[in-house]
Coordinates of C-alpha atoms and ligand atoms in Angstrom, one line a residue:
M186 CA 193.5 58.1 284.9
R187 CA 192.6 60.7 282.4
E188 CA 189.4 62.8 283.0
K189 CA 188.2 62.3 279.5
R190 CA 189.1 59.5 277.1
E191 CA 191.5 60.7 274.4
I192 CA 191.7 59.8 270.8
L193 CA 194.9 60.3 268.7
V194 CA 194.4 60.3 265.0
V195 CA 197.7 59.9 263.0
G196 CA 197.3 61.3 259.5
G197 CA 195.7 64.4 258.0
G198 CA 194.3 63.2 254.7
T199 CA 190.6 62.7 254.0
A200 CA 190.5 59.8 256.4
G201 CA 192.2 61.6 259.2
W202 CA 190.3 64.8 259.0
L203 CA 186.9 63.1 258.4
T204 CA 187.5 60.8 261.4
A205 CA 188.6 63.6 263.7
A206 CA 185.8 65.9 262.7
Y207 CA 183.1 63.2 262.9
L208 CA 184.2 62.0 266.3
A209 CA 184.5 65.6 267.6
R210 CA 181.0 66.3 266.4
F211 CA 179.6 63.0 267.7
F212 CA 181.1 63.3 271.2
E213 CA 180.6 67.1 271.5
G214 CA 183.6 67.6 273.8
R215 CA 183.1 64.5 276.0
I216 CA 186.2 63.1 274.4
T217 CA 189.5 64.8 273.4
V218 CA 190.5 64.4 269.8
T219 CA 194.0 65.2 268.6
L220 CA 195.3 64.9 265.0
L221 CA 199.0 64.5 264.1
E222 CA 200.1 65.0 260.5
S223 CA 203.3 65.4 258.7
P224 CA 203.2 68.3 256.3
D225 CA 206.3 66.9 254.6
I226 CA 204.8 63.6 253.7
G227 CA 201.6 65.1 252.4
I228 CA 198.4 63.4 251.4
I229 CA 197.7 61.1 248.5
G230 CA 195.5 63.8 246.9
V231 CA 193.6 61.6 244.5
G232 CA 190.0 60.4 244.7
E233 CA 187.6 62.9 243.0
G234 CA 184.4 60.9 243.1
A235 CA 182.0 60.5 246.0
F236 CA 178.9 58.5 246.8
P237 CA 175.6 60.0 248.0
T238 CA 176.3 59.1 251.7
I239 CA 178.8 62.0 251.7
R240 CA 175.8 64.4 251.8
S241 CA 174.6 63.2 255.2
T242 CA 178.2 63.1 256.5
L243 CA 178.8 66.7 255.5
K244 CA 175.5 67.8 256.9
F245 CA 176.2 66.0 260.2
L246 CA 179.5 67.8 260.4
G247 CA 177.7 71.1 260.0
I248 CA 179.4 72.2 256.7
D249 CA 177.0 74.0 254.5
E250 CA 176.6 72.8 250.9
T251 CA 177.4 76.0 249.2
R252 CA 180.6 76.5 251.2
F253 CA 181.6 72.9 250.4
I254 CA 181.0 73.3 246.7
R255 CA 182.9 76.5 246.5
E256 CA 185.9 75.5 248.6
A257 CA 186.3 71.9 247.3
S258 CA 185.8 73.0 243.6
A259 CA 182.9 70.5 243.7
T260 CA 180.4 69.6 241.0
F261 CA 177.4 67.3 241.1
K262 CA 177.6 63.6 240.4
Q263 CA 174.5 61.7 239.5
G264 CA 176.1 58.3 238.8
I265 CA 178.7 56.6 236.5
R266 CA 178.4 56.0 232.8
F267 CA 180.2 52.9 231.6
N268 CA 181.5 53.0 228.1
D269 CA 182.7 49.9 226.2
W270 CA 182.5 47.5 229.2
L271 CA 180.3 44.9 227.4
H272 CA 182.1 45.1 224.0
A273 CA 185.0 47.0 222.7
P274 CA 183.9 49.7 220.2
S275 CA 183.2 48.2 216.8
P276 CA 185.1 49.3 213.7
D277 CA 182.1 51.4 212.5
G278 CA 182.3 53.4 215.8
T279 CA 179.2 51.9 217.6
R280 CA 179.8 51.6 221.3
H281 CA 178.0 50.0 224.2
Q282 CA 177.3 52.3 227.1
Y283 CA 175.0 52.4 230.1
L284 CA 174.4 54.6 233.2
H285 CA 174.5 53.5 236.8
P286 CA 172.5 56.4 238.3
F287 CA 172.2 57.0 242.0
E288 CA 168.4 57.3 241.9
A289 CA 166.6 54.0 242.7
P290 CA 164.4 52.6 240.0
F291 CA 160.9 53.9 240.1
Y292 CA 158.8 51.7 242.5
T293 CA 155.1 51.8 243.4
E294 CA 153.1 50.2 246.2
G295 CA 151.9 47.8 243.5
G296 CA 155.4 46.4 243.2
S297 CA 158.5 46.6 241.1
L298 CA 158.6 47.4 237.4
V299 CA 161.7 45.3 236.9
P300 CA 160.0 42.1 235.9
Y301 CA 157.9 43.9 233.3
W302 CA 161.0 45.5 231.8
L303 CA 162.7 42.0 231.8
L304 CA 159.7 40.6 229.9
Q305 CA 159.8 43.2 227.2
D306 CA 161.4 42.5 223.8
A307 CA 165.2 42.7 224.5
D308 CA 165.9 44.2 221.0
S309 CA 163.4 47.0 221.2
R310 CA 163.0 48.0 224.8
P311 CA 164.9 51.1 226.1
P312 CA 168.0 50.6 228.2
F313 CA 167.2 49.6 231.8
A314 CA 168.2 52.9 233.5
A315 CA 166.4 54.9 230.9
A316 CA 163.2 52.9 231.4
M317 CA 163.4 52.9 235.2
T318 CA 164.4 56.4 236.3
I319 CA 164.1 60.0 235.2
Q320 CA 167.8 60.5 236.2
N321 CA 169.1 58.8 233.1
R322 CA 167.6 61.4 230.8
V323 CA 168.4 64.3 233.1
A324 CA 172.1 63.4 233.5
E325 CA 172.5 62.6 229.8
A326 CA 171.1 66.1 229.0
R327 CA 173.8 67.6 231.3
R328 CA 171.2 68.9 233.7
A329 CA 171.8 69.4 237.4
P330 CA 170.0 67.2 240.0
K331 CA 168.6 70.3 241.7
R332 CA 167.6 73.9 241.2
P333 CA 169.3 77.0 242.6
G334 CA 168.1 77.9 246.0
E335 CA 166.9 74.4 246.8
G336 CA 167.8 73.4 250.4
D337 CA 171.2 72.3 251.4
Y338 CA 171.9 68.7 250.5
A339 CA 168.4 68.3 249.1
G340 CA 166.9 68.1 245.6
P341 CA 164.5 66.1 243.5
L342 CA 167.2 63.6 242.5
N343 CA 169.8 61.6 244.4
Y344 CA 173.3 62.9 244.0
A345 CA 176.9 63.0 245.2
Y346 CA 179.8 65.2 244.1
H347 CA 183.0 65.3 242.1
F348 CA 185.6 67.4 243.9
D349 CA 189.3 68.3 244.2
A350 CA 190.7 65.7 246.6
A351 CA 193.2 67.9 248.3
R352 CA 190.7 70.7 248.9
L353 CA 188.1 68.2 250.4
A354 CA 190.6 67.4 253.1
Q355 CA 191.2 71.1 253.7
V356 CA 187.4 71.9 254.0
I357 CA 187.0 69.1 256.5
E358 CA 190.1 70.2 258.4
A359 CA 188.8 73.7 258.8
R360 CA 185.5 72.3 260.3
A361 CA 187.3 69.8 262.5
V362 CA 189.4 72.6 264.1
E363 CA 186.1 74.6 264.7
L364 CA 184.7 71.5 266.3
G365 CA 187.6 71.4 268.8
V366 CA 190.1 69.0 267.2
R367 CA 193.7 69.7 268.4
H368 CA 195.9 69.9 265.4
L369 CA 199.6 68.9 265.7
R370 CA 202.1 69.2 262.8
G371 CA 204.9 66.7 263.1
L372 CA 206.3 63.4 262.1
L373 CA 205.6 60.1 263.8
T374 CA 209.1 58.7 264.4
G375 CA 208.4 55.6 266.4
V376 CA 205.8 53.7 268.3
D377 CA 206.3 52.3 271.9
L378 CA 204.5 49.1 272.6
A379 CA 203.3 47.9 276.0
A380 CA 203.9 44.4 277.4
D381 CA 200.5 43.2 276.1
G382 CA 201.3 44.4 272.6
S383 CA 199.1 47.5 272.7
I384 CA 200.3 50.9 271.8
A385 CA 201.8 52.7 274.9
G386 CA 202.7 55.9 273.1
I387 CA 203.8 57.6 269.8
R388 CA 207.1 59.3 269.5
T389 CA 207.2 62.4 267.4
D390 CA 209.9 64.8 266.1
A391 CA 208.2 68.0 267.4
H392 CA 205.8 67.0 270.3
G393 CA 207.7 64.4 272.3
T394 CA 205.7 61.2 273.1
L395 CA 201.9 61.4 272.7
E396 CA 199.6 59.0 274.6
A397 CA 195.9 58.3 274.1
D398 CA 193.3 55.7 275.0
L399 CA 192.6 55.0 271.3
Y400 CA 195.0 55.5 268.4
I401 CA 193.4 55.8 264.9
D402 CA 195.8 55.0 262.1
C403 CA 195.0 57.3 259.1
S404 CA 198.5 57.3 257.8
G405 CA 197.5 56.1 254.3
F406 CA 199.4 53.4 252.5
R407 CA 202.3 53.8 255.0
A408 CA 200.1 52.2 257.7
E409 CA 202.5 53.4 260.4
L410 CA 200.5 51.9 263.3
I411 CA 198.4 48.9 262.1
G412 CA 201.0 47.7 259.6
K413 CA 204.5 48.8 260.6
A414 CA 204.2 48.9 264.4
L415 CA 201.6 46.1 265.0
G416 CA 202.4 43.9 262.0
V417 CA 198.7 43.2 261.2
P418 CA 198.6 41.2 257.9
F419 CA 197.2 42.6 254.7
K420 CA 194.9 40.4 252.6
S421 CA 195.5 41.0 248.9
V422 CA 192.6 40.4 246.5
K423 CA 194.6 40.7 243.4
H424 CA 193.4 37.3 242.3
Q425 CA 189.9 38.7 242.1
L426 CA 190.3 42.4 241.3
F427 CA 193.3 42.7 238.9
T428 CA 193.9 46.4 238.6
D429 CA 196.9 47.7 240.7
R430 CA 198.1 50.9 239.1
A431 CA 196.7 54.3 238.1
L432 CA 198.0 57.2 236.0
A433 CA 196.3 60.4 237.0
C434 CA 196.3 63.9 235.5
K435 CA 194.2 67.1 235.1
I436 CA 193.2 68.6 231.8
P437 CA 191.8 72.2 231.6
Y438 CA 188.6 72.8 229.6
D439 CA 189.0 74.3 226.2
R440 CA 186.5 77.1 227.0
P441 CA 185.1 78.4 230.3
D442 CA 181.6 77.5 229.2
T443 CA 182.4 73.9 228.2
P444 CA 179.5 71.7 229.6
I445 CA 180.3 69.7 232.7
E446 CA 179.1 66.1 232.8
S447 CA 177.4 65.2 236.0
F448 CA 178.5 61.6 235.9
T449 CA 181.9 59.9 236.0
I450 CA 182.7 58.5 232.6
A451 CA 184.4 55.1 233.1
T452 CA 185.6 53.9 229.7
A453 CA 186.9 50.3 229.5
H454 CA 190.2 49.6 227.7
E455 CA 192.2 46.5 227.0
A456 CA 193.4 46.0 230.6
G457 CA 191.3 48.2 232.8
W458 CA 189.5 51.5 232.4
T459 CA 189.9 55.3 232.4
W460 CA 188.1 57.7 234.6
D461 CA 186.9 61.1 233.3
I462 CA 185.6 63.5 235.9
G463 CA 184.2 67.0 235.3
L464 CA 185.4 69.3 238.0
E465 CA 184.7 73.1 238.0
G466 CA 187.8 74.3 236.3
A467 CA 189.3 71.1 234.8
R468 CA 188.7 67.4 234.0
G469 CA 190.3 64.9 236.3
I470 CA 191.4 62.0 234.1
G471 CA 193.1 58.7 235.0
C472 CA 193.9 55.3 233.6
V473 CA 193.5 52.3 235.9
Y474 CA 195.2 49.1 234.8
S475 CA 196.5 45.7 235.7
S476 CA 200.3 45.6 235.7
A477 CA 200.1 41.8 235.1
H478 CA 198.4 42.6 231.7
I479 CA 200.0 45.7 230.4
G480 CA 203.1 47.8 231.2
D481 CA 203.3 51.5 232.2
D482 CA 204.2 52.6 228.7
R483 CA 201.2 51.0 227.2
A484 CA 199.0 52.5 229.9
A485 CA 200.5 55.9 229.1
E486 CA 199.7 55.4 225.5
I487 CA 196.1 54.5 226.3
L488 CA 195.8 57.6 228.4
R489 CA 197.3 59.8 225.7
R490 CA 194.9 58.3 223.1
Y491 CA 192.0 59.0 225.4
I492 CA 192.9 62.6 226.0
G493 CA 193.9 63.3 222.3
H494 CA 197.2 65.1 223.0
D495 CA 200.2 64.9 225.3
D496 CA 200.3 68.3 226.9
Y497 CA 199.9 67.2 230.5
T498 CA 201.8 65.5 233.3
A499 CA 200.5 62.3 234.7
R500 CA 201.3 60.9 238.1
I501 CA 201.7 57.1 238.6
I502 CA 200.0 55.6 241.7
P503 CA 200.7 51.9 242.5
F504 CA 198.2 50.2 244.8
E505 CA 197.6 46.7 246.1
P506 CA 193.9 45.8 246.1
G507 CA 192.9 44.3 249.4
Y508 CA 192.4 45.0 253.1
R509 CA 193.3 44.0 256.6
E510 CA 190.9 41.5 258.0
R511 CA 191.7 42.9 261.5
Q512 CA 191.5 46.7 261.5
W513 CA 190.8 47.2 265.2
V514 CA 193.6 45.6 267.2
G515 CA 194.1 46.4 270.9
N516 CA 193.9 50.2 271.2
C517 CA 194.5 50.9 267.5
V518 CA 192.0 51.2 264.6
A519 CA 192.8 51.7 261.0
V520 CA 190.7 54.0 258.9
G521 CA 191.2 54.9 255.2
L522 CA 194.0 53.6 253.0
S523 CA 195.9 52.1 256.0
G524 CA 193.0 49.7 256.5
G525 CA 192.6 48.8 252.8
F526 CA 191.9 50.0 249.3
L527 CA 189.7 48.5 246.5
E528 CA 190.1 50.1 243.2
P529 CA 188.2 53.4 242.6
L530 CA 185.6 52.2 240.1
E531 CA 182.6 52.9 242.4
S532 CA 184.3 55.6 244.5
T533 CA 184.2 53.5 247.7
G534 CA 187.3 55.1 249.4
V535 CA 185.3 57.7 251.3
V536 CA 182.3 55.3 251.8
L537 CA 184.6 52.9 253.7
I538 CA 185.9 55.8 255.8
E539 CA 182.3 56.9 256.6
A540 CA 181.4 53.3 257.5
A541 CA 184.4 52.8 259.8
V542 CA 184.0 56.1 261.6
G543 CA 180.3 55.6 262.1
M544 CA 181.0 52.3 263.8
I545 CA 183.8 53.7 265.9
A546 CA 181.5 56.4 267.2
E547 CA 178.7 54.0 268.0
L548 CA 180.8 51.2 269.4
F549 CA 183.2 53.4 271.3
P550 CA 184.2 52.0 274.7
H551 CA 183.5 54.9 277.1
S552 CA 185.1 52.9 279.9
G553 CA 186.7 49.4 280.2
P554 CA 189.1 47.9 277.7
A555 CA 189.8 49.8 274.5
D556 CA 189.6 46.6 272.4
A557 CA 186.1 45.6 273.6
P558 CA 184.4 46.3 270.2
A559 CA 187.4 45.0 268.1
A560 CA 186.0 41.6 267.1
R561 CA 182.6 43.0 266.1
F562 CA 184.1 45.9 264.3
N563 CA 186.5 43.6 262.4
R564 CA 183.7 41.2 261.3
L565 CA 181.5 44.1 260.1
I566 CA 184.2 45.9 258.2
A567 CA 185.6 42.7 256.6
A568 CA 182.1 41.8 255.4
R569 CA 181.7 45.3 253.9
Y570 CA 185.0 45.0 252.0
E571 CA 184.0 41.5 250.8
N572 CA 180.6 42.8 249.6
I573 CA 182.3 45.7 247.7
I574 CA 184.7 43.2 246.1
N575 CA 181.6 41.3 244.8
F576 CA 180.0 44.4 243.5
L577 CA 183.2 45.6 241.7
K578 CA 183.8 42.2 240.3
L579 CA 180.3 42.2 238.8
H580 CA 181.3 45.0 236.5
Y581 CA 184.2 43.0 235.1
C582 CA 183.0 39.4 235.0
L583 CA 180.0 40.0 232.7
S584 CA 182.1 41.6 230.0
R585 CA 182.3 39.9 226.6
R586 CA 185.5 41.7 225.6
P587 CA 188.1 39.4 224.1
E588 CA 191.3 40.7 225.6
P589 CA 193.2 38.5 228.1
F590 CA 192.4 40.9 231.0
W591 CA 188.7 40.6 230.4
R592 CA 188.8 36.8 229.7
D593 CA 190.7 36.4 233.0
N594 CA 188.0 38.4 234.8
A595 CA 185.3 36.2 233.4
D596 CA 187.2 33.1 234.6
P597 CA 185.0 31.6 237.4
A598 CA 188.2 30.9 239.4
S599 CA 188.5 34.7 239.8
I600 CA 184.9 35.3 240.8
P601 CA 184.1 35.1 244.6
E602 CA 181.8 32.1 245.3
P603 CA 179.1 34.3 247.0
L604 CA 178.8 36.3 243.8
Q605 CA 178.7 33.2 241.6
E606 CA 175.9 31.9 243.8
L607 CA 173.9 35.1 243.4
L608 CA 174.5 35.2 239.6
R609 CA 173.1 31.7 239.4
Q610 CA 169.9 32.8 241.2
W611 CA 169.6 36.0 239.2
R612 CA 169.3 34.0 236.0
H613 CA 165.7 33.3 237.2
R614 CA 164.8 36.4 239.2
P615 CA 166.1 40.0 239.6
P616 CA 168.2 41.0 242.6
S617 CA 166.1 41.5 245.7
R618 CA 166.6 43.4 248.9
F619 CA 166.6 40.1 250.7
D620 CA 169.9 39.2 249.0
F621 CA 171.7 41.6 251.2
L622 CA 172.1 42.5 254.9
L623 CA 171.8 46.3 254.9
D624 CA 174.3 47.0 257.7
L625 CA 177.0 45.2 255.8
E626 CA 176.5 46.8 252.5
S627 CA 177.5 49.9 250.7
F628 CA 175.4 49.0 247.6
A629 CA 171.7 48.1 247.5
F630 CA 169.9 45.5 245.3
F631 CA 169.1 48.2 242.8
N632 CA 172.7 49.1 242.3
Y633 CA 173.2 45.5 241.3
Q634 CA 170.2 45.7 238.9
Y635 CA 171.7 48.7 237.1
I636 CA 175.0 46.9 236.5
L637 CA 173.5 43.5 235.6
Y638 CA 170.9 44.9 233.2
G639 CA 173.3 47.6 231.9
M640 CA 175.6 44.7 231.0
E641 CA 172.6 42.8 229.3
F642 CA 172.6 40.0 231.9
P643 CA 169.8 37.5 231.0
T644 CA 167.3 37.1 233.8
D645 CA 164.8 34.8 232.1
L646 CA 161.2 35.2 233.4
S647 CA 159.5 33.9 230.3
A648 CA 158.4 30.7 232.0
S649 CA 156.6 32.7 234.7
R650 CA 155.1 35.4 232.5
G651 CA 151.7 34.6 234.1
D652 CA 153.0 35.8 237.5
F653 CA 153.2 39.3 236.1
P654 CA 149.7 40.1 234.7
N655 CA 149.7 43.9 235.2
V656 CA 151.3 44.6 231.9
E657 CA 149.0 47.5 230.9
A658 CA 149.5 49.3 234.3
A659 CA 153.2 48.8 233.9
E660 CA 153.2 50.3 230.4
K661 CA 151.4 53.3 231.7
L662 CA 154.0 53.8 234.4
F663 CA 156.9 53.4 231.9
A664 CA 155.2 56.2 229.9
R665 CA 154.9 58.4 233.0
I666 CA 158.6 57.9 233.7
R667 CA 159.3 59.0 230.1
N668 CA 157.1 62.1 230.4
F669 CA 158.6 63.0 233.8
S670 CA 162.1 62.7 232.3
E671 CA 161.2 65.2 229.6
Q672 CA 159.6 67.6 232.0
A673 CA 162.5 67.3 234.5
T674 CA 165.0 67.9 231.7
Q675 CA 163.2 71.2 230.9
D676 CA 162.8 72.3 234.5
L677 CA 166.3 71.7 235.8
P678 CA 169.2 74.1 235.1
S679 CA 172.2 73.0 233.2
H680 CA 174.9 71.6 235.4
R681 CA 177.5 74.2 234.3
A682 CA 175.0 77.0 235.0
L683 CA 174.2 75.8 238.5
I684 CA 177.9 75.5 239.4
R685 CA 178.6 78.9 237.9
E686 CA 175.7 80.4 239.9
I687 CA 176.9 78.8 243.2
N688 CA 180.5 80.1 242.6
Q689 CA 179.5 83.5 241.4
G690 CA 177.6 83.9 244.7
A691 CA 181.0 83.7 246.3
S692 CA 182.4 86.6 244.3
R693 CA 179.2 88.7 245.1
G694 CA 179.6 87.9 248.7
A695 CA 176.4 85.8 248.9
Ligands
LIG1877 P1 196.4 59.9 252.7 O1 195.7 60.9 251.9 O2 197.7 59.3 252.1 O3 196.9 60.6 254.1 C1 197.8 60.0 254.9 C2 198.2 61.1 256.0 O4 199.1 60.4 256.9 C3 198.9 62.3 255.5 O5 198.5 63.4 256.1 C4 200.4 62.0 255.8 O6 201.1 63.2 256.0 C5 200.2 61.3 257.2 N1 201.3 60.5 257.6 C6 201.8 59.4 257.0 N2 202.9 58.9 257.7 C7 203.1 59.8 258.7 C8 204.0 59.9 259.7 N3 205.1 59.0 259.9 N4 203.9 60.9 260.6 C9 202.9 61.8 260.5 N5 202.0 61.8 259.5 C10 202.1 60.8 258.6 N6 188.2 57.4 247.1 C11 187.0 57.9 246.8 O7 186.2 58.0 247.7 N7 186.6 58.2 245.5 C12 187.5 58.1 244.5 O8 187.1 58.4 243.3 C13 188.8 57.6 244.7 N8 189.7 57.5 243.7 C14 191.0 57.0 244.0 C15 191.9 56.8 243.0 C16 193.1 56.2 243.3 C17 194.1 55.9 242.1 C18 193.5 55.9 244.6 C19 194.8 55.3 244.9 C20 192.6 56.2 245.6 C21 191.3 56.7 245.4 N9 190.4 56.9 246.4 C22 189.1 57.3 246.1 C23 190.7 56.6 247.8 C24 191.0 57.9 248.5 O9 192.1 58.6 247.8 C25 191.4 57.7 249.9 O10 190.4 56.8 250.5 C26 191.3 59.0 250.7 O11 192.1 60.0 250.1 C27 191.9 58.8 252.1 O12 193.3 58.7 252.1 P2 194.0 58.6 253.5 O13 193.6 59.8 254.3 O14 193.8 57.2 254.1 O15 195.5 58.6 253.1

């Protein structure tokens, strides 16, 4: 009997280090955490966009924001701008675009402004995000979400980050080691199973056999424990989310003072979309596509056309959209890509890692059988995946683009039934917080509102106009949002200037 329970994390990518650091911090020495990683295999090293939850995670780990921004080459992210998702660009160059900002729509005690926006004239009202939050104007003006010197992880507007994926893992690794995580470099060469099918030990090339009470599989797409050793099935959702390949590259800025966008630009193309992410020294650009609709050569051509030249090297990354319905089996839990992956449109990779590790920490069996929380964990994580699938699908199924990829996405046979049911209701009322169970969600009702109304979804309240009599008060509030937007745009520094200031502090030793 071991004095303390022991956790062995296999894998040193973002999932492995985040899991190890979080558990070390959460248990403060009451549990031993060891991490094994193979330096030869390396990490996937993609994934440059985060979600605002990362701020509380980094704060909880005790990593200060300035250090994080400097060491992970991070910039601020205030949301995602979607170009050409509703229509392809027209021959005269006009394009449809909308922002999904992180800031919730303005809300007063008197209620929501959403019905009043819906009741305005559709041809003349401002876009939904521009009407509902000051963040739209601030982000479009390339302003930062906070001022220099504002507290760590705080600011007037909600935000996340763009970052260099490889460096993020390194920043968290350094903190994990400070928090007492034992770091072993070596290759997992085999897994011994006990008579009951649980893991008895892990064989390694450099450290003999390692034993633990709980094994956390963070070995990425290789899924060494949950997949190869335990044979837990993978549920593909390719029939709902079609993209399954990405081409990724980095493009340097033309000049060191080129403005940096503080939102991801997601531009739709004939069979998927491209990401464009403003990092400190370069743009991370990628083309996500469905191999059932276009080949690699066509995707490379789309990427080349987007970038405007071919002076770069792109990496091809195949992936299968889906997840394992059972991620905690016996004394093994999968976290990160070994558990599943849904395409990167809304940057949910790290969000799912945070959700899993938060649950492992809270549900951890301090004594008794290691699989006691398994059934609950599996139900909760599967529901979270399914809800993210719905949210991602929403972006695609409302498109009016004519290409086969987009028509297939609008085919009801490819739309999960729970989403179809919500869409039927949302024809007559906007999404509400009661549509969602918070503990199972990564996205709130207002995230759905931004996508629905950015994509011109018709919620028709005209028959119940009389239920919304406070039109004058609503108009005053819309005007206040417009004025605040202008004021905030004047007050906040440019995004590039703030990033420069944070990084120059490093060279001054501040
Ligand atoms: P990996 O980074 O692959 O790490 C696996 C680790 O396991 C490595 O250390 C490896 O050495 C180790 N390992 C494997 N086998 C062995 C063995 N036999 N012995 C010892 N060690 C072993 N997420 C986001 O949040 N935002 C995004 O914008 C985003 N974009 C993405 C874009 C693409 C195209 C893809 C594919 C993913 C994206 N993701 C994104 C997801 C994100 O990349 C992952 O969630 C994140 O990097 C975690 O990966 P991981 O740690 O599970 O796996």
